[in-house]
mmCIF file with all atom_site columns, C-alpha atoms in Angstrom:
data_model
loop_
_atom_site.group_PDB
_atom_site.id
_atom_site.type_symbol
_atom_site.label_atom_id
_atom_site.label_alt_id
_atom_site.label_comp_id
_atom_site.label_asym_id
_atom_site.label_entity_id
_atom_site.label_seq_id
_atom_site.pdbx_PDB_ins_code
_atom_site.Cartn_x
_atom_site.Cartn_y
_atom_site.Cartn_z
_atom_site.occupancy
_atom_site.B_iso_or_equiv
_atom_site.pdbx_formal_charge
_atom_site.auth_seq_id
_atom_site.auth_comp_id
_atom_site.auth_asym_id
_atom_site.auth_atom_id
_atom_site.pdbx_PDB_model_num
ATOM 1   C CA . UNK A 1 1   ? 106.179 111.269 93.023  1.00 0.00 ? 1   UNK A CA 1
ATOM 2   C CA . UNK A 1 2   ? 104.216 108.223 94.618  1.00 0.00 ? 2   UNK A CA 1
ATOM 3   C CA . UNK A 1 3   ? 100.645 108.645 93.589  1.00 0.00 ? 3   UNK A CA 1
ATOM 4   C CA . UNK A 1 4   ? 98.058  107.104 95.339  1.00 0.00 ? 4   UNK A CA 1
ATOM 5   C CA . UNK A 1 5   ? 94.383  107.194 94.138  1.00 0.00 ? 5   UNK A CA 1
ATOM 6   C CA . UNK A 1 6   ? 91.099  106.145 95.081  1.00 0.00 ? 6   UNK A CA 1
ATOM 7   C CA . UNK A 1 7   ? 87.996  105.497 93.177  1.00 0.00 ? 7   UNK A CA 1
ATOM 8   C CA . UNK A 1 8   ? 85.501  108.545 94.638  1.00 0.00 ? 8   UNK A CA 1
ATOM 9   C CA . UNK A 1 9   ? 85.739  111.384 97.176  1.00 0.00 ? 9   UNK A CA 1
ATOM 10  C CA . UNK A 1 10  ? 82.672  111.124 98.262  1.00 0.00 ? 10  UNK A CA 1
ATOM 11  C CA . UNK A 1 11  ? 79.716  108.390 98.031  1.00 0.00 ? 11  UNK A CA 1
ATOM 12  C CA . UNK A 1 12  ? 76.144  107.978 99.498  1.00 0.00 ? 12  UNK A CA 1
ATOM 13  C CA . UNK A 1 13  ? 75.318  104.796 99.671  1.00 0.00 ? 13  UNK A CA 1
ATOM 14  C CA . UNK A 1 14  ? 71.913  103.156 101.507 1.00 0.00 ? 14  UNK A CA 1
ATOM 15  C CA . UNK A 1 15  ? 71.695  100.689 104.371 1.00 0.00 ? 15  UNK A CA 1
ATOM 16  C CA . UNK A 1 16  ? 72.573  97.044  103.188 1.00 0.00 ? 16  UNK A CA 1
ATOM 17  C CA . UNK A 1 17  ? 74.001  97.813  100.060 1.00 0.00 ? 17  UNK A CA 1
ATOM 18  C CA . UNK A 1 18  ? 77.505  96.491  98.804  1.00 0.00 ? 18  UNK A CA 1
ATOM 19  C CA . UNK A 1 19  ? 80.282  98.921  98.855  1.00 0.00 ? 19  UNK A CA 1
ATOM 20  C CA . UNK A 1 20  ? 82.937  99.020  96.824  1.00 0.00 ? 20  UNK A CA 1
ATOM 21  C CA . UNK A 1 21  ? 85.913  101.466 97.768  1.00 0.00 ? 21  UNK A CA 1
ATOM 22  C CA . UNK A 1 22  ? 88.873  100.929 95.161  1.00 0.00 ? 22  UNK A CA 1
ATOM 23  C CA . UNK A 1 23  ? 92.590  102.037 95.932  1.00 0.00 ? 23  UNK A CA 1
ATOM 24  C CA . UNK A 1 24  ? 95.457  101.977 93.189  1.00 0.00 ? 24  UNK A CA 1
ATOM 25  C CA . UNK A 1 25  ? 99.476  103.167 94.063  1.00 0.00 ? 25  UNK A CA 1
ATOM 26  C CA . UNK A 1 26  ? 101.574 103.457 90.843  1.00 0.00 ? 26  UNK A CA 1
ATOM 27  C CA . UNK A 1 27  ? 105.337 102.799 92.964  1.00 0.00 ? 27  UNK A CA 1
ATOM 28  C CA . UNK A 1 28  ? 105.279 98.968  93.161  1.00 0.00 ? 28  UNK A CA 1
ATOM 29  C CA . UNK A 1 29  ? 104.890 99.098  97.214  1.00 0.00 ? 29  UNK A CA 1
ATOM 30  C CA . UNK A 1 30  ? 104.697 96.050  98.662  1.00 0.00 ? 30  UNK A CA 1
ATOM 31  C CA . UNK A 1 31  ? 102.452 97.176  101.190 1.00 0.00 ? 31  UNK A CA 1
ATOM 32  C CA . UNK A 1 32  ? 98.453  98.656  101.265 1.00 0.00 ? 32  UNK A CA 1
ATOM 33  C CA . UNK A 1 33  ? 96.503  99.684  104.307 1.00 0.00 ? 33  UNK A CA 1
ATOM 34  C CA . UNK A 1 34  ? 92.721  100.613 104.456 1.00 0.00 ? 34  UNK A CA 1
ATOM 35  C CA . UNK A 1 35  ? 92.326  103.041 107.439 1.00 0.00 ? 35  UNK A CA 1
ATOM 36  C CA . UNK A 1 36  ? 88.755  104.188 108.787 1.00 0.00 ? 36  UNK A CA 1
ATOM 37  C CA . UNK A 1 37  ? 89.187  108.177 109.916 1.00 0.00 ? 37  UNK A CA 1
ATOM 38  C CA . UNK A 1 38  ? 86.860  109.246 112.905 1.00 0.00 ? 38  UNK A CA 1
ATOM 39  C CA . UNK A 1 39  ? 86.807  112.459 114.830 1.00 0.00 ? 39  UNK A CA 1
ATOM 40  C CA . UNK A 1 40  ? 88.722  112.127 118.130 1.00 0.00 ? 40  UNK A CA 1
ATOM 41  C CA . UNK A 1 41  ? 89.446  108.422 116.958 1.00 0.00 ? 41  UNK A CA 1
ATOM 42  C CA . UNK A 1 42  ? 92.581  109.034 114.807 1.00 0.00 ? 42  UNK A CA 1
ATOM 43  C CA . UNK A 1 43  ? 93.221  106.210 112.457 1.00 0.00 ? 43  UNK A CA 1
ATOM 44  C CA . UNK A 1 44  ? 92.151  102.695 113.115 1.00 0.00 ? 44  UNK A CA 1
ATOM 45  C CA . UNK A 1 45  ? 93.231  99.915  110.856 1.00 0.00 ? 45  UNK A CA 1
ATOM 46  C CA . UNK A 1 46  ? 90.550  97.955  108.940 1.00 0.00 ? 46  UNK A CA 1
ATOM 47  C CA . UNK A 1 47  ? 92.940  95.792  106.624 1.00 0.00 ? 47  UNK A CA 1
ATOM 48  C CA . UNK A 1 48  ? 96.664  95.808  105.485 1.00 0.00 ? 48  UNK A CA 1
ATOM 49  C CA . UNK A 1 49  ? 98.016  93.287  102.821 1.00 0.00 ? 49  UNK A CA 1
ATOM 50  C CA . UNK A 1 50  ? 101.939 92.916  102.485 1.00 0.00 ? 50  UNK A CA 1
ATOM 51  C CA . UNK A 1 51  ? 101.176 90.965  98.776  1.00 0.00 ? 51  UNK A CA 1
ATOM 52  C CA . UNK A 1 52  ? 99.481  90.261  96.470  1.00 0.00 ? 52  UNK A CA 1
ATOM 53  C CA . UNK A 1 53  ? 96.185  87.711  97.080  1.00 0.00 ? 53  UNK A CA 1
ATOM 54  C CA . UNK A 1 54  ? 97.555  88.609  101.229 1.00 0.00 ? 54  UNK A CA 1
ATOM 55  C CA . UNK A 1 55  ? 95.318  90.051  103.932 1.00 0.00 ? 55  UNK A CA 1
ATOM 56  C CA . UNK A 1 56  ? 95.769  90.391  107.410 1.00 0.00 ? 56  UNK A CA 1
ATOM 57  C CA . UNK A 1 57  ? 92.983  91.906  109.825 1.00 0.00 ? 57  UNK A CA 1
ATOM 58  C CA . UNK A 1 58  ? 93.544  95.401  111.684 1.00 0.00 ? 58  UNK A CA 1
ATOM 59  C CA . UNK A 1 59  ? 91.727  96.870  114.550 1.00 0.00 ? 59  UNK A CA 1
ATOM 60  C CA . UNK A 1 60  ? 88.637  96.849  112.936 1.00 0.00 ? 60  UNK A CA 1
ATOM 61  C CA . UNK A 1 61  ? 87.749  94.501  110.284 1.00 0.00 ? 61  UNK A CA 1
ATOM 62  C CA . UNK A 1 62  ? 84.385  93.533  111.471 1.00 0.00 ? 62  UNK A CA 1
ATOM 63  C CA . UNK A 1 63  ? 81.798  94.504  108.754 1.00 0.00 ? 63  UNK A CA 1
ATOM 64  C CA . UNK A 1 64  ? 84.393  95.039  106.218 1.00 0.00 ? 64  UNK A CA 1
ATOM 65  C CA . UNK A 1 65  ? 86.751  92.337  104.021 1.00 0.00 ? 65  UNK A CA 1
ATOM 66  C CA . UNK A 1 66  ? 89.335  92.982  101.046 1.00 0.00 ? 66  UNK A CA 1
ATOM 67  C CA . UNK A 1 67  ? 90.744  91.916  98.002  1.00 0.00 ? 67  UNK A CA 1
ATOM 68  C CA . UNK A 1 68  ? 94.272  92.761  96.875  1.00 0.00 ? 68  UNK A CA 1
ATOM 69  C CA . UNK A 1 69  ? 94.259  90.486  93.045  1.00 0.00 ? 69  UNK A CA 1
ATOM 70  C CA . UNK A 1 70  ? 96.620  92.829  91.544  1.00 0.00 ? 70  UNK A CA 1
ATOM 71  C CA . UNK A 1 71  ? 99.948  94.568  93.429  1.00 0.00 ? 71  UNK A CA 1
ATOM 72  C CA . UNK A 1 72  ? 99.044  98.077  92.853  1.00 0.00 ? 72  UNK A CA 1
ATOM 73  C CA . UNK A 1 73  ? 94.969  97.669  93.774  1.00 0.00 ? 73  UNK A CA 1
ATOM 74  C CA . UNK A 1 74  ? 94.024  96.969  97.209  1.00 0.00 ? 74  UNK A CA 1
ATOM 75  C CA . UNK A 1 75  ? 90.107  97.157  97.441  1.00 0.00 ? 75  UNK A CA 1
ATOM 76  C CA . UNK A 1 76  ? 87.804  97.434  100.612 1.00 0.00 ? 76  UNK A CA 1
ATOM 77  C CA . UNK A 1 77  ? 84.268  95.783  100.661 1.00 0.00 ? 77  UNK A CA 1
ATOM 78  C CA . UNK A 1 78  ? 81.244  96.842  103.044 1.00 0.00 ? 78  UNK A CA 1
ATOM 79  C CA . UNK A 1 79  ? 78.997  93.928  102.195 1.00 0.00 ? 79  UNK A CA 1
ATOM 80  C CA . UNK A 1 80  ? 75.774  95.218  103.624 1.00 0.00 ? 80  UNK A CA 1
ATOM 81  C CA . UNK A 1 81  ? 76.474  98.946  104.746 1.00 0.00 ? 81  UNK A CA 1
ATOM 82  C CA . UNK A 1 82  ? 75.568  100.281 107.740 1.00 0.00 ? 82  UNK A CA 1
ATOM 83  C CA . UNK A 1 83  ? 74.895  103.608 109.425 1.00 0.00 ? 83  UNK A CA 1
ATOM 84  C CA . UNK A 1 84  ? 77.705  103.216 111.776 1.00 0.00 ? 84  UNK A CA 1
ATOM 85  C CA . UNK A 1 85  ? 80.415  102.532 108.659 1.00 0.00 ? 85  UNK A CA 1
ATOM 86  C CA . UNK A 1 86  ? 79.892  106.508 107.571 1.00 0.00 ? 86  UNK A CA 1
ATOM 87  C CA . UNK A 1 87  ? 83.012  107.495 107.686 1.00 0.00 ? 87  UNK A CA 1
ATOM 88  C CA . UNK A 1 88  ? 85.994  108.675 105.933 1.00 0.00 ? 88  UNK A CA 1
ATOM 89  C CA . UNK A 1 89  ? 88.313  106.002 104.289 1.00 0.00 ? 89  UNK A CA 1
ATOM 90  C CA . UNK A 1 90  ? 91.709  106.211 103.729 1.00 0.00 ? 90  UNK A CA 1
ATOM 91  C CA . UNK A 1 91  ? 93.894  104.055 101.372 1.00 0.00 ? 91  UNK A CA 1
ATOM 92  C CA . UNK A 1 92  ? 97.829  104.043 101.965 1.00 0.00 ? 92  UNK A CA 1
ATOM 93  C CA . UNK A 1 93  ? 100.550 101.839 100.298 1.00 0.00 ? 93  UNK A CA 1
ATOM 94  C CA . UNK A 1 94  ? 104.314 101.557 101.568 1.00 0.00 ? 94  UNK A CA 1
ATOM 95  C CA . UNK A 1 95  ? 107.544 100.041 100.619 1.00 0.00 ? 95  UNK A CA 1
ATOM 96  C CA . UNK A 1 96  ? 107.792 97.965  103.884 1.00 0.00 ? 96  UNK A CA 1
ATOM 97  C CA . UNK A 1 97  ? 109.436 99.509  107.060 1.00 0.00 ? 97  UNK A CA 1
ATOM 98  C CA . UNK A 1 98  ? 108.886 102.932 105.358 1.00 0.00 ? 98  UNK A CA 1
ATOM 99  C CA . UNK A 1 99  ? 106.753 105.788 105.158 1.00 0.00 ? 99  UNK A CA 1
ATOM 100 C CA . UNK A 1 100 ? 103.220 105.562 104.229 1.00 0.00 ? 100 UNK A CA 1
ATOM 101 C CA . UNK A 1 101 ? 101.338 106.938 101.272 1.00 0.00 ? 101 UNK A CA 1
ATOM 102 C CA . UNK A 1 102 ? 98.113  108.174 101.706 1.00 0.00 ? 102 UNK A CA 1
ATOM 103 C CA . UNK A 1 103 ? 95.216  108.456 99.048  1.00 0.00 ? 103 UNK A CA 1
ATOM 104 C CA . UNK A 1 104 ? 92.724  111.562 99.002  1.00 0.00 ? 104 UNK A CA 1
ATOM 105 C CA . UNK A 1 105 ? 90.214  109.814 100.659 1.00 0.00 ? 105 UNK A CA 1
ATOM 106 C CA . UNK A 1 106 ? 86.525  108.670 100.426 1.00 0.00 ? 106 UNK A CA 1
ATOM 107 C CA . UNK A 1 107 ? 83.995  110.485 102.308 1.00 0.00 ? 107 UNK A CA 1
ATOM 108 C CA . UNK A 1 108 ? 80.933  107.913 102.703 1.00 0.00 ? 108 UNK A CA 1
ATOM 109 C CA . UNK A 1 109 ? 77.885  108.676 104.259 1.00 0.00 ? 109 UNK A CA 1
ATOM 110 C CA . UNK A 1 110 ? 75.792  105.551 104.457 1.00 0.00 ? 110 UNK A CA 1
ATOM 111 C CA . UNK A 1 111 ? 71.590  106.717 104.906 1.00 0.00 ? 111 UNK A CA 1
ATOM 112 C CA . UNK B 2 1   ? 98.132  94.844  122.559 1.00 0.00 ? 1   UNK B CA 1
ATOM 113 C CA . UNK B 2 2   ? 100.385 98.541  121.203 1.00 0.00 ? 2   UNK B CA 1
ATOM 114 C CA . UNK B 2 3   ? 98.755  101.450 122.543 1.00 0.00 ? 3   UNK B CA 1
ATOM 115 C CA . UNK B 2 4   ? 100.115 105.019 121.982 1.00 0.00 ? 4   UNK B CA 1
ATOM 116 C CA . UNK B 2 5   ? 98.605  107.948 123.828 1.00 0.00 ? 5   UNK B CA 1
ATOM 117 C CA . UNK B 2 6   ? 98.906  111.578 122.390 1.00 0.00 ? 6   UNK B CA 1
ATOM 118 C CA . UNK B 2 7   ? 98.392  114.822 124.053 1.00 0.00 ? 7   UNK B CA 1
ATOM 119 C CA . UNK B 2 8   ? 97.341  117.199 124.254 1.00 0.00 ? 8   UNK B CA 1
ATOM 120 C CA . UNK B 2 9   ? 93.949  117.232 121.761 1.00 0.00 ? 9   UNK B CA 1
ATOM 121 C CA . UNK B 2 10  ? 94.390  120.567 120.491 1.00 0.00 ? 10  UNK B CA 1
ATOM 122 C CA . UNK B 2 11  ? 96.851  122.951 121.035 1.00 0.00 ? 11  UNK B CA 1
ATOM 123 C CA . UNK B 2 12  ? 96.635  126.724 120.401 1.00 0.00 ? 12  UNK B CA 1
ATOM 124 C CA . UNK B 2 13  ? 100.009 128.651 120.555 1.00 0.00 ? 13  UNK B CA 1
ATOM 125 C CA . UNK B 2 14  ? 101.009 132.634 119.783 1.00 0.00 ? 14  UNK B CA 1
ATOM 126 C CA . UNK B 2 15  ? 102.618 132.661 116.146 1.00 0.00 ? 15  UNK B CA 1
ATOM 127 C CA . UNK B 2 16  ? 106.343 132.527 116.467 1.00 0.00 ? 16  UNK B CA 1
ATOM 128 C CA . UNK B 2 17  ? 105.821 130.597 120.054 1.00 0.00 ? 17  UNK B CA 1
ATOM 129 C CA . UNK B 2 18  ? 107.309 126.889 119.881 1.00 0.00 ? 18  UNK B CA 1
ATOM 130 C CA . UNK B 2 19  ? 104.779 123.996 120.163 1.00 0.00 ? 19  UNK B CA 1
ATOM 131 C CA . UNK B 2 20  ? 105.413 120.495 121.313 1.00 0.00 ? 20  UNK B CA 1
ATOM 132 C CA . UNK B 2 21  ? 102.969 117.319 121.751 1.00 0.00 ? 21  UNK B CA 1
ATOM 133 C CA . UNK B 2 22  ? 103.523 114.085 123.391 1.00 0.00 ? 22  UNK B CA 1
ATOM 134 C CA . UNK B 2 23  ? 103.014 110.663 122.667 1.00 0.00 ? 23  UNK B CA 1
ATOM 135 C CA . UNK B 2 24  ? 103.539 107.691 124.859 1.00 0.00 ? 24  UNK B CA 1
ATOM 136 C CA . UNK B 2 25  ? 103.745 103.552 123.113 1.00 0.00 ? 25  UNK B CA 1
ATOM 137 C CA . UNK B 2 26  ? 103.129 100.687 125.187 1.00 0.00 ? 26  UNK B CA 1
ATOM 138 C CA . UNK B 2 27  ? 105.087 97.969  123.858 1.00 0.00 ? 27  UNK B CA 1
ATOM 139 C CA . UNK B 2 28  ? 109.177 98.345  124.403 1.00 0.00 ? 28  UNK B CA 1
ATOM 140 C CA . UNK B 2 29  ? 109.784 96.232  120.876 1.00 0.00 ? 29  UNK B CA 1
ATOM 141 C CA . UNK B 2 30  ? 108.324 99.387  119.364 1.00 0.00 ? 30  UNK B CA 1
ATOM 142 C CA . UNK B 2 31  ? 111.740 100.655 117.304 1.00 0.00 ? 31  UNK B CA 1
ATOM 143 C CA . UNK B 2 32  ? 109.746 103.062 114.539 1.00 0.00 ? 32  UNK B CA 1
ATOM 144 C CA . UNK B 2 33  ? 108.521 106.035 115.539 1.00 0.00 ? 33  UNK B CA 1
ATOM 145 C CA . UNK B 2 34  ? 107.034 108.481 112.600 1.00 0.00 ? 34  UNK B CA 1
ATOM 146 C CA . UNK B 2 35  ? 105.355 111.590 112.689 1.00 0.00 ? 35  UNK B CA 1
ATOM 147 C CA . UNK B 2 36  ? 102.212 112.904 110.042 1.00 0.00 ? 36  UNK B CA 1
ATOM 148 C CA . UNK B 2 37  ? 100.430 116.243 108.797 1.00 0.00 ? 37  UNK B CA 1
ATOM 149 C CA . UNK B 2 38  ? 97.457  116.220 108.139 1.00 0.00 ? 38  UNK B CA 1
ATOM 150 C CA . UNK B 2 39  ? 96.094  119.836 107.042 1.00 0.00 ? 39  UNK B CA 1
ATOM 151 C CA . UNK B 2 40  ? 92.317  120.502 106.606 1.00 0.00 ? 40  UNK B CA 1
ATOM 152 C CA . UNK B 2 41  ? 90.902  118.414 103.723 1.00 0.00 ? 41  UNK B CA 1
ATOM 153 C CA . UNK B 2 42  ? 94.106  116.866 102.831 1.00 0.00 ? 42  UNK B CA 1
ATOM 154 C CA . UNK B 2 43  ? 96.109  113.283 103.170 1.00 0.00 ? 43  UNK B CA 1
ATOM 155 C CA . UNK B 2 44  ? 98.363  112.751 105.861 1.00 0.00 ? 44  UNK B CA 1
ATOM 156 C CA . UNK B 2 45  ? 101.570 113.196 105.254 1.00 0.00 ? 45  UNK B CA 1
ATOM 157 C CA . UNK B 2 46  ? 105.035 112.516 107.139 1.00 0.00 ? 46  UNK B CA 1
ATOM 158 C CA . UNK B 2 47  ? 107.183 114.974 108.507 1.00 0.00 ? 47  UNK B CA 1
ATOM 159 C CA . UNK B 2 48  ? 109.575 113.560 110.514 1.00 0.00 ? 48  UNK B CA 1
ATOM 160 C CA . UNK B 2 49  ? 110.035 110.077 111.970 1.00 0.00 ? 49  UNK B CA 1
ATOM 161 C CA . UNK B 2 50  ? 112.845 108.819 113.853 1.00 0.00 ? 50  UNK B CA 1
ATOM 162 C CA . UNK B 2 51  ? 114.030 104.930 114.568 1.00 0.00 ? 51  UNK B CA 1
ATOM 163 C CA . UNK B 2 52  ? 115.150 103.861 118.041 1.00 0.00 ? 52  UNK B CA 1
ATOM 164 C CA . UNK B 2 53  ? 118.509 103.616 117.848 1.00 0.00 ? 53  UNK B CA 1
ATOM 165 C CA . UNK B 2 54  ? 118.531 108.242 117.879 1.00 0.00 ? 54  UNK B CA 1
ATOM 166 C CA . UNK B 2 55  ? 117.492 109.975 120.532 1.00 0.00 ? 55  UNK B CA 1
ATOM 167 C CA . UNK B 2 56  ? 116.867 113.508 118.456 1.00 0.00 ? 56  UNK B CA 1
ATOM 168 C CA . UNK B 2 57  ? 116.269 114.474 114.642 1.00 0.00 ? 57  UNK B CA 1
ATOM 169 C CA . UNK B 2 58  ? 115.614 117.792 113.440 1.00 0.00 ? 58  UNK B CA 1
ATOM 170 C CA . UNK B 2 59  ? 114.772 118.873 109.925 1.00 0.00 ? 59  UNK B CA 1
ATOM 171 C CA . UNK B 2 60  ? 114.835 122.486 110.265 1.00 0.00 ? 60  UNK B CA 1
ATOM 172 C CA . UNK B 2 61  ? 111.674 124.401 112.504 1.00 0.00 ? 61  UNK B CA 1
ATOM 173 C CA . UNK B 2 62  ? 110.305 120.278 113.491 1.00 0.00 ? 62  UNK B CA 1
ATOM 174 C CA . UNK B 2 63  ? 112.188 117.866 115.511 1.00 0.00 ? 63  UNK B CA 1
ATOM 175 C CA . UNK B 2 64  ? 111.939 114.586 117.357 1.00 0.00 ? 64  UNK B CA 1
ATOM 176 C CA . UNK B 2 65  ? 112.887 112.803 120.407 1.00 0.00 ? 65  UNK B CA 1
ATOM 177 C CA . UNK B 2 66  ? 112.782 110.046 121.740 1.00 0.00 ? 66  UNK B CA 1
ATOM 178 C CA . UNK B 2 67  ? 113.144 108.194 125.856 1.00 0.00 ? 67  UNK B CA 1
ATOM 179 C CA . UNK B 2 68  ? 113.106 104.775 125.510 1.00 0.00 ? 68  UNK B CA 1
ATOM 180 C CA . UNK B 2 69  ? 113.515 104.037 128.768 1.00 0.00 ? 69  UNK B CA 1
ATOM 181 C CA . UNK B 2 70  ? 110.054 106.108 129.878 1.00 0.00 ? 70  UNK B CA 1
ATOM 182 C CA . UNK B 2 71  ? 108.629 104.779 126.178 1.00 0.00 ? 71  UNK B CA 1
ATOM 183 C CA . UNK B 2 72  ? 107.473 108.280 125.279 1.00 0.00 ? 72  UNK B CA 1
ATOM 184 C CA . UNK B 2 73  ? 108.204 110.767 121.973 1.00 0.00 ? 73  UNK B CA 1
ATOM 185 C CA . UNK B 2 74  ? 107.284 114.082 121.463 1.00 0.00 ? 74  UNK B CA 1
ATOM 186 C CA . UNK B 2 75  ? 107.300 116.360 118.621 1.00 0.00 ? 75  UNK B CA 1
ATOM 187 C CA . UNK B 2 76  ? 108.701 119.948 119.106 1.00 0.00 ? 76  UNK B CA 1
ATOM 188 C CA . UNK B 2 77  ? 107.867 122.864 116.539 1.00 0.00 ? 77  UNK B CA 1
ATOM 189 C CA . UNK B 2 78  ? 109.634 126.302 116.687 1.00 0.00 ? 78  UNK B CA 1
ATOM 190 C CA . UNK B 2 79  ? 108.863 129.617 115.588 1.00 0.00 ? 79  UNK B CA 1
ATOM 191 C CA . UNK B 2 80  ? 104.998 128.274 114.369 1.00 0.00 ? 80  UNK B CA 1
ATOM 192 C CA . UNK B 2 81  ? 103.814 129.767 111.510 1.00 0.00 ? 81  UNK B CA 1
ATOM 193 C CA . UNK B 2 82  ? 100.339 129.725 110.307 1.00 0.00 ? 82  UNK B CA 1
ATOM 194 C CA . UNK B 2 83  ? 100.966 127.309 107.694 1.00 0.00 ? 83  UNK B CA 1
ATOM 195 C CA . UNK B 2 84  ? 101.768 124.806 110.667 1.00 0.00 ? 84  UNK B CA 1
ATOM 196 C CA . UNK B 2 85  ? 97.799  124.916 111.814 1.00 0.00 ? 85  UNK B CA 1
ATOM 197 C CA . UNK B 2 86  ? 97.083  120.631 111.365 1.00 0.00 ? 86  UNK B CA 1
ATOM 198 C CA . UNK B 2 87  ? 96.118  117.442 112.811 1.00 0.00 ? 87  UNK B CA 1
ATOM 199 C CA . UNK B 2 88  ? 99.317  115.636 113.873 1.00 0.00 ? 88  UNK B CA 1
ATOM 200 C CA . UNK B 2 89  ? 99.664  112.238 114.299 1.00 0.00 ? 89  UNK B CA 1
ATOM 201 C CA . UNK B 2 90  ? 102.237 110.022 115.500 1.00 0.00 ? 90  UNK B CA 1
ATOM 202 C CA . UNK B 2 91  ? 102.862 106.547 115.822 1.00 0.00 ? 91  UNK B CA 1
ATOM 203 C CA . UNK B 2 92  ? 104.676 103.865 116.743 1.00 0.00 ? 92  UNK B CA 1
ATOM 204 C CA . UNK B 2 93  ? 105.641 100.125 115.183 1.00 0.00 ? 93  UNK B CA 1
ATOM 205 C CA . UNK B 2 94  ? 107.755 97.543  115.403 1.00 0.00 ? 94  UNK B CA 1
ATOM 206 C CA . UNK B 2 95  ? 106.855 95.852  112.437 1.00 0.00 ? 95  UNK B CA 1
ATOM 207 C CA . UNK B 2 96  ? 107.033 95.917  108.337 1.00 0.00 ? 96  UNK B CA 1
ATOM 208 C CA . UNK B 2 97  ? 104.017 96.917  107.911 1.00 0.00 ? 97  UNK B CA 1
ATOM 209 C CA . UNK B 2 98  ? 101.780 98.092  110.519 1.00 0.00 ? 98  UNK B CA 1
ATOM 210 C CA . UNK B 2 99  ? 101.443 101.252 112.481 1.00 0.00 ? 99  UNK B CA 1
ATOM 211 C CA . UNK B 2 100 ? 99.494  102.076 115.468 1.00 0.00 ? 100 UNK B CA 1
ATOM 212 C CA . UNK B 2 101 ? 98.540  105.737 115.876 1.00 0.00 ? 101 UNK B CA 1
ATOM 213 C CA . UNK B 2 102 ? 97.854  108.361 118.282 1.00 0.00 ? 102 UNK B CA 1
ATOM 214 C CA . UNK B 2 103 ? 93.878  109.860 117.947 1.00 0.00 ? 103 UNK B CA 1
ATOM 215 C CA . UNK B 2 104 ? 95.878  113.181 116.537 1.00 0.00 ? 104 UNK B CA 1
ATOM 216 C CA . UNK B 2 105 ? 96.440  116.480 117.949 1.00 0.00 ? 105 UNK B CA 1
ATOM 217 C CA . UNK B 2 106 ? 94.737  119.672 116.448 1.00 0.00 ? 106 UNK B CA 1
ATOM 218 C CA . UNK B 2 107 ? 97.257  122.655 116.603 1.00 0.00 ? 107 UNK B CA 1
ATOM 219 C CA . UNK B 2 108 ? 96.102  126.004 116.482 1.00 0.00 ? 108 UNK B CA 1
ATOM 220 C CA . UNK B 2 109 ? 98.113  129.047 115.163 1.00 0.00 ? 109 UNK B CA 1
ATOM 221 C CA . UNK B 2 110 ? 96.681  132.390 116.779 1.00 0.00 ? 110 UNK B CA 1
ATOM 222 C CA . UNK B 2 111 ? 97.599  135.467 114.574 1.00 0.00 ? 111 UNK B CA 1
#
């Protein structure tokens, strides 16, 4: 089974501190995607990386940035949190053209 | 750029009724077209997805089709159980790696 993990379920952080969000797959995808989950938004695309040291910007990448150093770690950085980056976070990996794997998720509430 | 449009929001349907929800792309190179589960405090998961060159796929109660032509998909559940109470998503892509996604449909299972 493809296991996906992510470093908390759920964080408080304050306004303008550095977040850290860490996402490890254990299947040797090629592929990792940080999603941002909002009510009534669906799933909106922060970052996606198709290899290693690789980043490309989704929907949404303003605020956020990402550092893939290793093939199974893909992590997602909110340099100076804001109020409007509580969210839920999603982590997926995928072995290209395929489906995607989804973490559990990271509920952050940013005060 | 892709859009894809989903309706309707939520759907609530008689257990043992059929369900189906509807998703329209943009972008005619679209040629991936997956569908995801995502039950109450849980990951998304896929269920079904189908690739452009099928019009239909069914995995037993689920299946999928697809009108190129008029660019939309649509999801069709039979005899709903209350197990089947989710958020669905569906997207569309025409790439390796990156998915564009409907803001999810909440189905309903009345007893």
């Amino acid at each position: 089974d493809v296991k996906v993990t992510q470093s908390s379920r759920y964080l408080v952080k304050r306004t303008g501190e550095k977040v850290f969000l860490e996402c490890v797959q254990d299947m040797d995808h090629e592929n990792m995607f940080w999603y941002r989950q909002d009510p009534g938004l669906g799933l909106r695309l922060i970052y996606f990386s198709y290899d290693v040291k690789m980043k490309e910007k989704g929907d949404i990448p303003e605020g956020y940035s990402v550092s893939r150093e290793k093939k199974e770690r893909f992590s997602l950085i909110l340099e100076s949190a804001s109020t409007n980056q509580t969210s839920m976070y999603l982590c997926a990996s995928s072995p290209s053209r395929n489906e995607q794997f989804f973490g559990p998720g990271t509920r952050l509430t940013v005060l | 750029g892709e859009n894809v449009e989903q309706h309707p929001s939520t759907l609530s349907v008689q257990e043992g009724d059929s369900a189906v929800i509807k998703c329209t792309y943009s972008d005619s190179a679209s040629n991936y077209f997956p569908w995801y589960k995502q039950e109450l405090g849980k990951r998304p998961q896929l269920i079904i997805d189908i690739r452009s060159n099928v019009g239909e796929k069914k995995d037993q109660r689920i299946a999928v089709t697809l009108n190129k032509t008029a660019k939309h998909f649509s999801l069709h559940i039979t005899e709903t159980q209350p197990e089947d109470s989710a958020v669905y998503f569906c997207a569309a892509s025409k790439s390796n790696y990156q998915l564009i996604w409907g803001a999810g449909t909440k189905l309903i299972i009345k007893p």
